[in-house]
C-alpha atoms as a printed R data frame, in Angstrom:
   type eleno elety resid chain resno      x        y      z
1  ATOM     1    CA   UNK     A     1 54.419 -103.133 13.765
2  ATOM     2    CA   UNK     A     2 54.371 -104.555 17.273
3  ATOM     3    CA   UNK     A     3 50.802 -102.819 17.488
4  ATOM     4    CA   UNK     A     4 49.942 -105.182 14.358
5  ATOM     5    CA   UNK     A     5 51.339 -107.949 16.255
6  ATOM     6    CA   UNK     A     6 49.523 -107.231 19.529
7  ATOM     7    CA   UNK     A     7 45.962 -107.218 17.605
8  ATOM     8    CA   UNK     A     8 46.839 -110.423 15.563
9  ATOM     9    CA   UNK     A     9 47.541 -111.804 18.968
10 ATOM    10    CA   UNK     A    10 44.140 -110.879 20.423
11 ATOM    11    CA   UNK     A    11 42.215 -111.646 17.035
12 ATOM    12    CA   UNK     A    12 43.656 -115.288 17.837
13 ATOM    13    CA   UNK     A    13 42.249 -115.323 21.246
14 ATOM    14    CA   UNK     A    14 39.295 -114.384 19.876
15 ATOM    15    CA   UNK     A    15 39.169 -116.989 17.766
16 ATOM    16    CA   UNK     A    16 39.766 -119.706 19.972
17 ATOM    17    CA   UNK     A    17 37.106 -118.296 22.518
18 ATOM    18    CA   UNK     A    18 34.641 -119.191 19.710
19 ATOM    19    CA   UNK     A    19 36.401 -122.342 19.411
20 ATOM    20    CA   UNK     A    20 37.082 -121.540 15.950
21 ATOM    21    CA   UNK     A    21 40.351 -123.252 17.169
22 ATOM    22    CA   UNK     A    22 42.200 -124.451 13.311
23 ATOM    23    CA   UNK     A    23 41.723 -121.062 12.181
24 ATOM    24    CA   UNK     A    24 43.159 -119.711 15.150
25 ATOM    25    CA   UNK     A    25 46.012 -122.150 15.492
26 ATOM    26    CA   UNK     A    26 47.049 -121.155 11.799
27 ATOM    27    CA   UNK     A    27 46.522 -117.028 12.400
28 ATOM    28    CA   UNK     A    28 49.167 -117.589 16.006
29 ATOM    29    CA   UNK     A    29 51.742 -119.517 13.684
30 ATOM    30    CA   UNK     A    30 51.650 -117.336 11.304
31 ATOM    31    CA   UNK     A    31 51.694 -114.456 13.787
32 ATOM    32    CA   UNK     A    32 54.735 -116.088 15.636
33 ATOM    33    CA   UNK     A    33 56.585 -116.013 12.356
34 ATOM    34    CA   UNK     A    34 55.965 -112.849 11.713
35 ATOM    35    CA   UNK     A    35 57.238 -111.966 15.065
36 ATOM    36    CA   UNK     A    36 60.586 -113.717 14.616
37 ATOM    37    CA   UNK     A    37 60.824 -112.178 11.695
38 ATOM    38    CA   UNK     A    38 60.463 -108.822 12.635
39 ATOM    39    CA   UNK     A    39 62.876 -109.458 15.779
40 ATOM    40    CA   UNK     A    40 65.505 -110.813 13.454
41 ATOM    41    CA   UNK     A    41 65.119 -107.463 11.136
42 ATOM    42    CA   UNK     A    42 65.601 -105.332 14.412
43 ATOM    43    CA   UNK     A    43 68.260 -107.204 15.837
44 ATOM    44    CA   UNK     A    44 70.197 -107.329 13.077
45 ATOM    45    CA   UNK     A    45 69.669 -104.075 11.700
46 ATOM    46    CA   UNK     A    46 72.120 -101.040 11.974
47 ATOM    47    CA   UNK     A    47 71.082  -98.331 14.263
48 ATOM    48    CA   UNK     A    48 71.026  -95.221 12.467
49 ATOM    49    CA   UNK     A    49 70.096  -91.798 14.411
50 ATOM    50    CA   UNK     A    50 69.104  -88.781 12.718
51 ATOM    51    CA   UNK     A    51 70.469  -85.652 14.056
């Protein structure tokens, strides 16, 4: 997941390096909530260890 994350993140660079700058503004929001939503998950999520 954070891998996902990481690339989203560097396809909106991207984007804005070809100043294709709304489509990039809307991919880093979106990417943003996707990362506060996966830190909430984790964060709030029992820690369960297989033995």
């Amino acid at each position: 997941m954070i891998a996902l994350l990481f690339l989203l993140f560097t396809v909106t660079m991207g984007l804005n390096y070809f100043n294709l700058t709304k489509v990039g503004n809307v991919l880093f929001f979106a990417t943003l909530a996707l990362s506060i939503y996966w830190l909430k998950f984790h964060a709030t999520s029992q820690l369960t260890i297989q033995l």
